[in-house]
Amino acid sequence: SRKRQQHTHHQPMADDTPIFDPQLAHYAEDQPDVSWEYLFQPSEWYVTPQVIADNYLSLAAAFGAVLVAAAIFLYARNQGIKSDWYRKLKRGSLNFKESLVLQIWLVLYIPLALSSWLVWVYGGKEFNRVLTIYALHLIVNVLYSVSLWWVRDLSLALLNLITLIGVAMFTSTQFNSVLKFASFINTPYLLFLLAYTAQFSYFWYLNEGKELLDVANMMKKGGVASSANKKGKKKAVLPKALKAKYQQKVREQREAANTPASDDEDRKDQ
């Protein structure tokens, strides 16, 4: 189409979207506004049989990259999903089903691969800085599964998820500077990350966050039991090393508190 042909020419930039790589500025000229109506306008499509035929090797490389990411994700997941450690973790009433999360996560690799390929095709067919950011994003994406199921660290997994949201948003912004459609098709991916991170944050709080807050309160109060240990409530279960440490502190405080009382009794007896 005329708009797509104009986009492939090297023109001055007309979009105000910040560009990480200034060399890509001329690829953003005359991009059509993307909406769902685009799907019903074949003349405006960026993915056509001719484009695929001319760039099939790069398309295979784009999907090969996400296949490697998916393979690492699945391998790490299989290391911990059936472990006793993971089975014993508490889950909230709104916790997503593990099978559903897996299916959505893997399906959303498809628009990621397609977006990176389109940026390659319509961004000068070179590994530019935008694609470098995308590659770093894939690494962060994979590190989530490694930190959760392989390393088995909920706090690290949550940190990876939060980092992933930021990197994914930045990647989408840079895709938009080259081709709006490449950014547009990753909208479901960004929405899923936000929803899943919110659910995982509560999952982290139930299993590790509350425990860490109790430890912080005990440290702040000098070893006095936190509010979680009030009458009628179950005591927080601390890691063994920390539990032993703070139990010792409590014993020392009790001994120090009992010493003046025993001295007073001795004086009265005298």
PDB file of C-alpha atoms in Angstrom:
ATOM      1  CA  SER A   1       0.000   0.000   0.000  1.00  0.00           C
ATOM      2  CA  ARG A   2       0.949   3.628  -0.317  1.00  0.00           C
ATOM      3  CA  LYS A   3       1.401   4.090   3.443  1.00  0.00           C
ATOM      4  CA  ARG A   4       3.549   1.006   3.798  1.00  0.00           C
ATOM      5  CA  GLN A   5       5.671   2.011   0.801  1.00  0.00           C
ATOM      6  CA  GLN A   6       6.166   5.445   2.282  1.00  0.00           C
ATOM      7  CA  HIS A   7       7.167   3.880   5.572  1.00  0.00           C
ATOM      8  CA  THR A   8       9.912   1.803   3.966  1.00  0.00           C
ATOM      9  CA  HIS A   9      11.520   4.887   2.438  1.00  0.00           C
ATOM     10  CA  HIS A  10      14.017   6.854   4.477  1.00  0.00           C
ATOM     11  CA  GLN A  11      12.082   9.978   5.467  1.00  0.00           C
ATOM     12  CA  PRO A  12      12.518  12.505   8.315  1.00  0.00           C
ATOM     13  CA  MET A  13      10.787  11.534  11.527  1.00  0.00           C
ATOM     14  CA  ALA A  14       7.279  12.871  12.173  1.00  0.00           C
ATOM     15  CA  ASP A  15       6.481  10.897  15.352  1.00  0.00           C
ATOM     16  CA  ASP A  16       7.224  12.387  18.771  1.00  0.00           C
ATOM     17  CA  THR A  17       7.895   8.971  20.367  1.00  0.00           C
ATOM     18  CA  PRO A  18      11.315   8.945  22.096  1.00  0.00           C
ATOM     19  CA  ILE A  19      13.809   6.828  20.147  1.00  0.00           C
ATOM     20  CA  PHE A  20      16.622   4.982  21.861  1.00  0.00           C
ATOM     21  CA  ASP A  21      18.541   4.662  18.589  1.00  0.00           C
ATOM     22  CA  PRO A  22      18.661   7.998  16.677  1.00  0.00           C
ATOM     23  CA  GLN A  23      19.643   6.118  13.512  1.00  0.00           C
ATOM     24  CA  LEU A  24      16.094   4.723  13.345  1.00  0.00           C
ATOM     25  CA  ALA A  25      14.361   8.095  13.333  1.00  0.00           C
ATOM     26  CA  HIS A  26      13.784   8.105   9.575  1.00  0.00           C
ATOM     27  CA  TYR A  27      11.791   4.830   9.705  1.00  0.00           C
ATOM     28  CA  ALA A  28       8.879   6.381  11.617  1.00  0.00           C
ATOM     29  CA  GLU A  29       7.612   8.644   8.836  1.00  0.00           C
ATOM     30  CA  ASP A  30       3.932   8.392   7.831  1.00  0.00           C
ATOM     31  CA  GLN A  31       3.038   5.442  10.021  1.00  0.00           C
ATOM     32  CA  PRO A  32      -0.730   4.862   9.925  1.00  0.00           C
ATOM     33  CA  ASP A  33      -2.617   4.921  13.209  1.00  0.00           C
ATOM     34  CA  VAL A  34      -3.075   1.298  14.289  1.00  0.00           C
ATOM     35  CA  SER A  35      -6.463   0.012  15.441  1.00  0.00           C
ATOM     36  CA  TRP A  36      -8.383  -3.240  15.254  1.00  0.00           C
ATOM     37  CA  GLU A  37      -9.845  -2.016  11.953  1.00  0.00           C
ATOM     38  CA  TYR A  38      -6.382  -2.630  10.530  1.00  0.00           C
ATOM     39  CA  LEU A  39      -7.113  -6.372  10.600  1.00  0.00           C
ATOM     40  CA  PHE A  40      -9.868  -5.861   8.034  1.00  0.00           C
ATOM     41  CA  GLN A  41      -7.726  -3.809   5.668  1.00  0.00           C
ATOM     42  CA  PRO A  42      -5.462  -6.266   3.786  1.00  0.00           C
ATOM     43  CA  SER A  43      -3.988  -3.452   1.707  1.00  0.00           C
ATOM     44  CA  GLU A  44      -2.439  -2.025   4.888  1.00  0.00           C
ATOM     45  CA  TRP A  45      -1.049  -5.268   6.280  1.00  0.00           C
ATOM     46  CA  TYR A  46       2.660  -5.430   7.080  1.00  0.00           C
ATOM     47  CA  VAL A  47       2.759  -9.228   7.108  1.00  0.00           C
ATOM     48  CA  THR A  48       2.072 -10.424   3.576  1.00  0.00           C
ATOM     49  CA  PRO A  49       3.102 -13.556   1.658  1.00  0.00           C
ATOM     50  CA  GLN A  50       5.617 -11.482  -0.283  1.00  0.00           C
ATOM     51  CA  VAL A  51       7.196 -10.000   2.855  1.00  0.00           C
ATOM     52  CA  ILE A  52       7.413 -13.480   4.415  1.00  0.00           C
ATOM     53  CA  ALA A  53       8.979 -14.932   1.252  1.00  0.00           C
ATOM     54  CA  ASP A  54      11.599 -12.175   1.183  1.00  0.00           C
ATOM     55  CA  ASN A  55      12.431 -12.454   4.888  1.00  0.00           C
ATOM     56  CA  TYR A  56      11.756 -16.067   5.867  1.00  0.00           C
ATOM     57  CA  LEU A  57      15.196 -16.603   7.411  1.00  0.00           C
ATOM     58  CA  SER A  58      14.831 -13.661   9.785  1.00  0.00           C
ATOM     59  CA  LEU A  59      11.301 -14.843  10.621  1.00  0.00           C
ATOM     60  CA  ALA A  60      12.686 -18.271  11.529  1.00  0.00           C
ATOM     61  CA  ALA A  61      15.381 -16.618  13.665  1.00  0.00           C
ATOM     62  CA  ALA A  62      12.770 -14.501  15.488  1.00  0.00           C
ATOM     63  CA  PHE A  63      10.666 -17.536  16.367  1.00  0.00           C
ATOM     64  CA  GLY A  64      13.799 -19.537  17.146  1.00  0.00           C
ATOM     65  CA  ALA A  65      14.747 -16.963  19.797  1.00  0.00           C
ATOM     66  CA  VAL A  66      11.406 -17.254  21.590  1.00  0.00           C
ATOM     67  CA  LEU A  67      11.535 -21.049  21.297  1.00  0.00           C
ATOM     68  CA  VAL A  68      14.838 -21.021  23.181  1.00  0.00           C
ATOM     69  CA  ALA A  69      13.285 -18.724  25.811  1.00  0.00           C
ATOM     70  CA  ALA A  70      10.237 -20.995  26.069  1.00  0.00           C
ATOM     71  CA  ALA A  71      12.438 -24.098  26.413  1.00  0.00           C
ATOM     72  CA  ILE A  72      14.405 -22.538  29.287  1.00  0.00           C
ATOM     73  CA  PHE A  73      11.150 -21.370  30.881  1.00  0.00           C
ATOM     74  CA  LEU A  74       9.682 -24.889  30.727  1.00  0.00           C
ATOM     75  CA  TYR A  75      12.858 -26.561  31.972  1.00  0.00           C
ATOM     76  CA  ALA A  76      13.115 -24.254  34.986  1.00  0.00           C
ATOM     77  CA  ARG A  77       9.408 -24.664  35.675  1.00  0.00           C
ATOM     78  CA  ASN A  78       9.676 -28.441  35.640  1.00  0.00           C
ATOM     79  CA  GLN A  79      12.487 -28.238  38.207  1.00  0.00           C
ATOM     80  CA  GLY A  80      10.204 -26.778  40.853  1.00  0.00           C
ATOM     81  CA  ILE A  81       6.529 -26.978  39.948  1.00  0.00           C
ATOM     82  CA  LYS A  82       6.169 -30.490  41.415  1.00  0.00           C
ATOM     83  CA  SER A  83       8.592 -30.042  44.306  1.00  0.00           C
ATOM     84  CA  ASP A  84       7.478 -30.323  47.919  1.00  0.00           C
ATOM     85  CA  TRP A  85       8.648 -26.741  48.478  1.00  0.00           C
ATOM     86  CA  TYR A  86       6.295 -25.336  45.850  1.00  0.00           C
ATOM     87  CA  ARG A  87       3.352 -27.538  46.807  1.00  0.00           C
ATOM     88  CA  LYS A  88       3.490 -26.376  50.426  1.00  0.00           C
ATOM     89  CA  LEU A  89       3.298 -22.680  49.514  1.00  0.00           C
ATOM     90  CA  LYS A  90       0.093 -20.874  50.467  1.00  0.00           C
ATOM     91  CA  ARG A  91      -2.234 -19.721  47.707  1.00  0.00           C
ATOM     92  CA  GLY A  92      -4.907 -17.069  47.781  1.00  0.00           C
ATOM     93  CA  SER A  93      -8.479 -17.550  46.637  1.00  0.00           C
ATOM     94  CA  LEU A  94      -7.804 -15.538  43.458  1.00  0.00           C
ATOM     95  CA  ASN A  95      -4.627 -17.400  42.532  1.00  0.00           C
ATOM     96  CA  PHE A  96      -4.326 -18.127  38.801  1.00  0.00           C
ATOM     97  CA  LYS A  97      -4.204 -21.789  37.807  1.00  0.00           C
ATOM     98  CA  GLU A  98      -0.667 -22.908  36.992  1.00  0.00           C
ATOM     99  CA  SER A  99      -1.750 -24.490  33.723  1.00  0.00           C
ATOM    100  CA  LEU A 100      -3.513 -21.288  32.634  1.00  0.00           C
ATOM    101  CA  VAL A 101      -0.471 -19.134  33.401  1.00  0.00           C
ATOM    102  CA  LEU A 102       1.741 -21.497  31.417  1.00  0.00           C
ATOM    103  CA  GLN A 103      -0.558 -21.486  28.397  1.00  0.00           C
ATOM    104  CA  ILE A 104      -0.920 -17.705  28.327  1.00  0.00           C
ATOM    105  CA  TRP A 105       2.810 -17.158  28.881  1.00  0.00           C
ATOM    106  CA  LEU A 106       3.751 -19.421  25.966  1.00  0.00           C
ATOM    107  CA  VAL A 107       1.094 -18.045  23.599  1.00  0.00           C
ATOM    108  CA  LEU A 108       2.248 -14.475  24.227  1.00  0.00           C
ATOM    109  CA  TYR A 109       5.698 -15.399  22.920  1.00  0.00           C
ATOM    110  CA  ILE A 110       4.146 -15.419  19.432  1.00  0.00           C
ATOM    111  CA  PRO A 111       3.403 -11.657  19.153  1.00  0.00           C
ATOM    112  CA  LEU A 112       6.818 -10.982  20.706  1.00  0.00           C
ATOM    113  CA  ALA A 113       8.529 -12.950  17.952  1.00  0.00           C
ATOM    114  CA  LEU A 114       6.401 -11.348  15.267  1.00  0.00           C
ATOM    115  CA  SER A 115       7.104  -7.852  16.616  1.00  0.00           C
ATOM    116  CA  SER A 116      10.854  -8.342  16.669  1.00  0.00           C
ATOM    117  CA  TRP A 117      10.742  -9.670  13.109  1.00  0.00           C
ATOM    118  CA  LEU A 118       8.727  -6.686  11.891  1.00  0.00           C
ATOM    119  CA  VAL A 119      11.181  -4.294  13.551  1.00  0.00           C
ATOM    120  CA  TRP A 120      13.963  -6.099  11.717  1.00  0.00           C
ATOM    121  CA  VAL A 121      12.189  -5.949   8.361  1.00  0.00           C
ATOM    122  CA  TYR A 122      10.944  -2.361   8.589  1.00  0.00           C
ATOM    123  CA  GLY A 123      13.879  -1.064  10.601  1.00  0.00           C
ATOM    124  CA  GLY A 124      16.593  -1.467   8.002  1.00  0.00           C
ATOM    125  CA  LYS A 125      17.245  -5.219   8.358  1.00  0.00           C
ATOM    126  CA  GLU A 126      20.003  -4.730  10.930  1.00  0.00           C
ATOM    127  CA  PHE A 127      20.430  -5.629  14.576  1.00  0.00           C
ATOM    128  CA  ASN A 128      19.806  -2.152  15.934  1.00  0.00           C
ATOM    129  CA  ARG A 129      19.595  -0.960  19.540  1.00  0.00           C
ATOM    130  CA  VAL A 130      15.852  -1.569  19.685  1.00  0.00           C
ATOM    131  CA  LEU A 131      16.408  -5.264  19.024  1.00  0.00           C
ATOM    132  CA  THR A 132      19.185  -5.249  21.625  1.00  0.00           C
ATOM    133  CA  ILE A 133      16.664  -4.009  24.200  1.00  0.00           C
ATOM    134  CA  TYR A 134      14.266  -6.725  23.045  1.00  0.00           C
ATOM    135  CA  ALA A 135      16.968  -9.387  23.541  1.00  0.00           C
ATOM    136  CA  LEU A 136      17.613  -8.122  27.083  1.00  0.00           C
ATOM    137  CA  HIS A 137      13.861  -8.250  27.671  1.00  0.00           C
ATOM    138  CA  LEU A 138      13.789 -11.937  26.709  1.00  0.00           C
ATOM    139  CA  ILE A 139      16.576 -12.635  29.206  1.00  0.00           C
ATOM    140  CA  VAL A 140      14.623 -10.942  32.022  1.00  0.00           C
ATOM    141  CA  ASN A 141      11.537 -12.870  30.924  1.00  0.00           C
ATOM    142  CA  VAL A 142      13.355 -16.181  31.304  1.00  0.00           C
ATOM    143  CA  LEU A 143      14.993 -15.187  34.608  1.00  0.00           C
ATOM    144  CA  TYR A 144      11.584 -15.057  36.249  1.00  0.00           C
ATOM    145  CA  SER A 145      11.054 -18.798  35.846  1.00  0.00           C
ATOM    146  CA  VAL A 146      14.651 -19.504  36.866  1.00  0.00           C
ATOM    147  CA  SER A 147      14.391 -17.437  40.059  1.00  0.00           C
ATOM    148  CA  LEU A 148      11.008 -18.891  41.033  1.00  0.00           C
ATOM    149  CA  TRP A 149      11.254 -22.580  40.229  1.00  0.00           C
ATOM    150  CA  TRP A 150      14.981 -23.253  39.987  1.00  0.00           C
ATOM    151  CA  VAL A 151      16.464 -20.901  42.585  1.00  0.00           C
ATOM    152  CA  ARG A 152      13.189 -21.058  44.568  1.00  0.00           C
ATOM    153  CA  ASP A 153      13.344 -17.480  45.782  1.00  0.00           C
ATOM    154  CA  LEU A 154       9.966 -15.733  45.845  1.00  0.00           C
ATOM    155  CA  SER A 155      11.407 -12.290  46.548  1.00  0.00           C
ATOM    156  CA  LEU A 156      13.832 -12.561  43.651  1.00  0.00           C
ATOM    157  CA  ALA A 157      11.021 -13.764  41.383  1.00  0.00           C
ATOM    158  CA  LEU A 158       8.873 -10.776  42.336  1.00  0.00           C
ATOM    159  CA  LEU A 159      11.779  -8.424  41.671  1.00  0.00           C
ATOM    160  CA  ASN A 160      12.232 -10.043  38.260  1.00  0.00           C
ATOM    161  CA  LEU A 161       8.544  -9.592  37.466  1.00  0.00           C
ATOM    162  CA  ILE A 162       8.612  -5.893  38.363  1.00  0.00           C
ATOM    163  CA  THR A 163      11.772  -5.444  36.298  1.00  0.00           C
ATOM    164  CA  LEU A 164      10.158  -7.343  33.429  1.00  0.00           C
ATOM    165  CA  ILE A 165       7.211  -4.938  33.363  1.00  0.00           C
ATOM    166  CA  GLY A 166       9.539  -1.945  33.075  1.00  0.00           C
ATOM    167  CA  VAL A 167      11.716  -3.534  30.396  1.00  0.00           C
ATOM    168  CA  ALA A 168       8.663  -4.762  28.451  1.00  0.00           C
ATOM    169  CA  MET A 169       7.115  -1.285  28.450  1.00  0.00           C
ATOM    170  CA  PHE A 170      10.367   0.278  27.310  1.00  0.00           C
ATOM    171  CA  THR A 171      10.733  -2.354  24.573  1.00  0.00           C
ATOM    172  CA  SER A 172       7.167  -1.694  23.393  1.00  0.00           C
ATOM    173  CA  THR A 173       7.863   2.045  23.290  1.00  0.00           C
ATOM    174  CA  GLN A 174      10.928   1.480  21.122  1.00  0.00           C
ATOM    175  CA  PHE A 175       9.003  -0.897  18.843  1.00  0.00           C
ATOM    176  CA  ASN A 176       6.466   1.895  18.428  1.00  0.00           C
ATOM    177  CA  SER A 177       9.173   4.274  17.231  1.00  0.00           C
ATOM    178  CA  VAL A 178       9.970   1.910  14.366  1.00  0.00           C
ATOM    179  CA  LEU A 179       6.555   0.394  13.628  1.00  0.00           C
ATOM    180  CA  LYS A 180       3.389   1.134  15.595  1.00  0.00           C
ATOM    181  CA  PHE A 181       1.857  -2.209  14.699  1.00  0.00           C
ATOM    182  CA  ALA A 182       4.814  -4.047  16.276  1.00  0.00           C
ATOM    183  CA  SER A 183       4.053  -2.306  19.560  1.00  0.00           C
ATOM    184  CA  PHE A 184       0.270  -2.597  19.250  1.00  0.00           C
ATOM    185  CA  ILE A 185       0.154  -6.399  19.048  1.00  0.00           C
ATOM    186  CA  ASN A 186       1.999  -6.700  22.383  1.00  0.00           C
ATOM    187  CA  THR A 187      -0.739  -4.902  24.329  1.00  0.00           C
ATOM    188  CA  PRO A 188      -2.193  -8.219  25.651  1.00  0.00           C
ATOM    189  CA  TYR A 189       1.286  -9.200  26.849  1.00  0.00           C
ATOM    190  CA  LEU A 190       1.686  -6.001  28.878  1.00  0.00           C
ATOM    191  CA  LEU A 191      -1.808  -6.309  30.376  1.00  0.00           C
ATOM    192  CA  PHE A 192      -1.146  -9.915  31.362  1.00  0.00           C
ATOM    193  CA  LEU A 193       2.129  -8.960  33.052  1.00  0.00           C
ATOM    194  CA  LEU A 194       0.375  -6.296  35.121  1.00  0.00           C
ATOM    195  CA  ALA A 195      -2.418  -8.658  36.197  1.00  0.00           C
ATOM    196  CA  TYR A 196      -0.077 -11.550  36.931  1.00  0.00           C
ATOM    197  CA  THR A 197       2.347  -9.390  38.921  1.00  0.00           C
ATOM    198  CA  ALA A 198      -0.524  -8.133  41.082  1.00  0.00           C
ATOM    199  CA  GLN A 199      -1.587 -11.725  41.809  1.00  0.00           C
ATOM    200  CA  PHE A 200       1.998 -12.871  42.396  1.00  0.00           C
ATOM    201  CA  SER A 201       2.602  -9.982  44.808  1.00  0.00           C
ATOM    202  CA  TYR A 202      -0.147 -11.331  47.067  1.00  0.00           C
ATOM    203  CA  PHE A 203       1.231 -14.852  46.633  1.00  0.00           C
ATOM    204  CA  TRP A 204       4.640 -13.526  47.748  1.00  0.00           C
ATOM    205  CA  TYR A 205       3.081 -11.744  50.743  1.00  0.00           C
ATOM    206  CA  LEU A 206       1.364 -14.911  51.974  1.00  0.00           C
ATOM    207  CA  ASN A 207       4.523 -17.001  51.811  1.00  0.00           C
ATOM    208  CA  GLU A 208       7.464 -14.680  52.322  1.00  0.00           C
ATOM    209  CA  GLY A 209       6.467 -11.039  52.510  1.00  0.00           C
ATOM    210  CA  LYS A 210       4.570 -11.288  55.773  1.00  0.00           C
ATOM    211  CA  GLU A 211       7.448 -13.218  57.278  1.00  0.00           C
ATOM    212  CA  LEU A 212       9.966 -10.574  56.217  1.00  0.00           C
ATOM    213  CA  LEU A 213       7.776  -7.823  57.672  1.00  0.00           C
ATOM    214  CA  ASP A 214       7.633  -9.709  60.985  1.00  0.00           C
ATOM    215  CA  VAL A 215      11.426  -9.959  61.031  1.00  0.00           C
ATOM    216  CA  ALA A 216      11.708  -6.236  60.273  1.00  0.00           C
ATOM    217  CA  ASN A 217       9.320  -5.439  63.133  1.00  0.00           C
ATOM    218  CA  MET A 218      11.259  -7.658  65.528  1.00  0.00           C
ATOM    219  CA  MET A 219      14.504  -5.950  64.573  1.00  0.00           C
ATOM    220  CA  LYS A 220      12.903  -2.544  65.003  1.00  0.00           C
ATOM    221  CA  LYS A 221      11.589  -3.450  68.460  1.00  0.00           C
ATOM    222  CA  GLY A 222      14.843  -5.049  69.528  1.00  0.00           C
ATOM    223  CA  GLY A 223      13.648  -8.638  69.463  1.00  0.00           C
ATOM    224  CA  VAL A 224      10.207  -8.111  71.005  1.00  0.00           C
ATOM    225  CA  ALA A 225       7.587 -10.274  69.354  1.00  0.00           C
ATOM    226  CA  SER A 226       5.811  -8.540  66.488  1.00  0.00           C
ATOM    227  CA  SER A 227       2.145  -7.750  66.232  1.00  0.00           C
ATOM    228  CA  ALA A 228       1.658 -11.053  64.458  1.00  0.00           C
ATOM    229  CA  ASN A 229       2.363 -12.779  67.752  1.00  0.00           C
ATOM    230  CA  LYS A 230      -0.419 -11.173  69.761  1.00  0.00           C
ATOM    231  CA  LYS A 231      -2.784 -13.304  71.797  1.00  0.00           C
ATOM    232  CA  GLY A 232      -5.071 -15.403  69.672  1.00  0.00           C
ATOM    233  CA  LYS A 233      -2.846 -15.261  66.590  1.00  0.00           C
ATOM    234  CA  LYS A 234      -0.433 -17.826  65.294  1.00  0.00           C
ATOM    235  CA  LYS A 235       3.235 -16.945  65.572  1.00  0.00           C
ATOM    236  CA  ALA A 236       5.067 -16.178  62.365  1.00  0.00           C
ATOM    237  CA  VAL A 237       7.274 -18.999  61.148  1.00  0.00           C
ATOM    238  CA  LEU A 238      10.763 -17.607  60.639  1.00  0.00           C
ATOM    239  CA  PRO A 239      13.650 -19.196  58.762  1.00  0.00           C
ATOM    240  CA  LYS A 240      15.601 -21.487  61.092  1.00  0.00           C
ATOM    241  CA  ALA A 241      18.687 -19.261  61.365  1.00  0.00           C
ATOM    242  CA  LEU A 242      16.676 -16.122  62.040  1.00  0.00           C
ATOM    243  CA  LYS A 243      14.343 -17.939  64.382  1.00  0.00           C
ATOM    244  CA  ALA A 244      17.238 -19.177  66.519  1.00  0.00           C
ATOM    245  CA  LYS A 245      18.833 -15.729  66.501  1.00  0.00           C
ATOM    246  CA  TYR A 246      15.742 -13.911  67.705  1.00  0.00           C
ATOM    247  CA  GLN A 247      14.838 -16.597  70.208  1.00  0.00           C
ATOM    248  CA  GLN A 248      18.259 -16.045  71.762  1.00  0.00           C
ATOM    249  CA  LYS A 249      17.618 -12.283  71.861  1.00  0.00           C
ATOM    250  CA  VAL A 250      14.293 -12.833  73.600  1.00  0.00           C
ATOM    251  CA  ARG A 251      15.950 -15.077  76.216  1.00  0.00           C
ATOM    252  CA  GLU A 252      18.660 -12.503  76.850  1.00  0.00           C
ATOM    253  CA  GLN A 253      16.066  -9.755  77.280  1.00  0.00           C
ATOM    254  CA  ARG A 254      14.087 -11.881  79.721  1.00  0.00           C
ATOM    255  CA  GLU A 255      17.195 -12.671  81.747  1.00  0.00           C
ATOM    256  CA  ALA A 256      18.125  -8.985  81.843  1.00  0.00           C
ATOM    257  CA  ALA A 257      14.584  -8.093  82.947  1.00  0.00           C
ATOM    258  CA  ASN A 258      14.588 -10.707  85.738  1.00  0.00           C
ATOM    259  CA  THR A 259      17.952  -9.755  87.207  1.00  0.00           C
ATOM    260  CA  PRO A 260      16.862  -6.519  89.001  1.00  0.00           C
ATOM    261  CA  ALA A 261      13.856  -8.284  90.493  1.00  0.00           C
ATOM    262  CA  SER A 262      15.994 -11.046  92.010  1.00  0.00           C
ATOM    263  CA  ASP A 263      18.419  -8.465  93.504  1.00  0.00           C
ATOM    264  CA  ASP A 264      15.536  -6.649  95.201  1.00  0.00           C
ATOM    265  CA  GLU A 265      14.327  -9.890  96.776  1.00  0.00           C
ATOM    266  CA  ASP A 266      17.810 -10.605  98.151  1.00  0.00           C
ATOM    267  CA  ARG A 267      17.915  -7.152  99.757  1.00  0.00           C
ATOM    268  CA  LYS A 268      14.539  -7.679 101.427  1.00  0.00           C
ATOM    269  CA  ASP A 269      15.669 -11.011 102.851  1.00  0.00           C
ATOM    270  CA  GLN A 270      18.704  -9.328 104.356  1.00  0.00           C
TER     271      GLN A 270
END
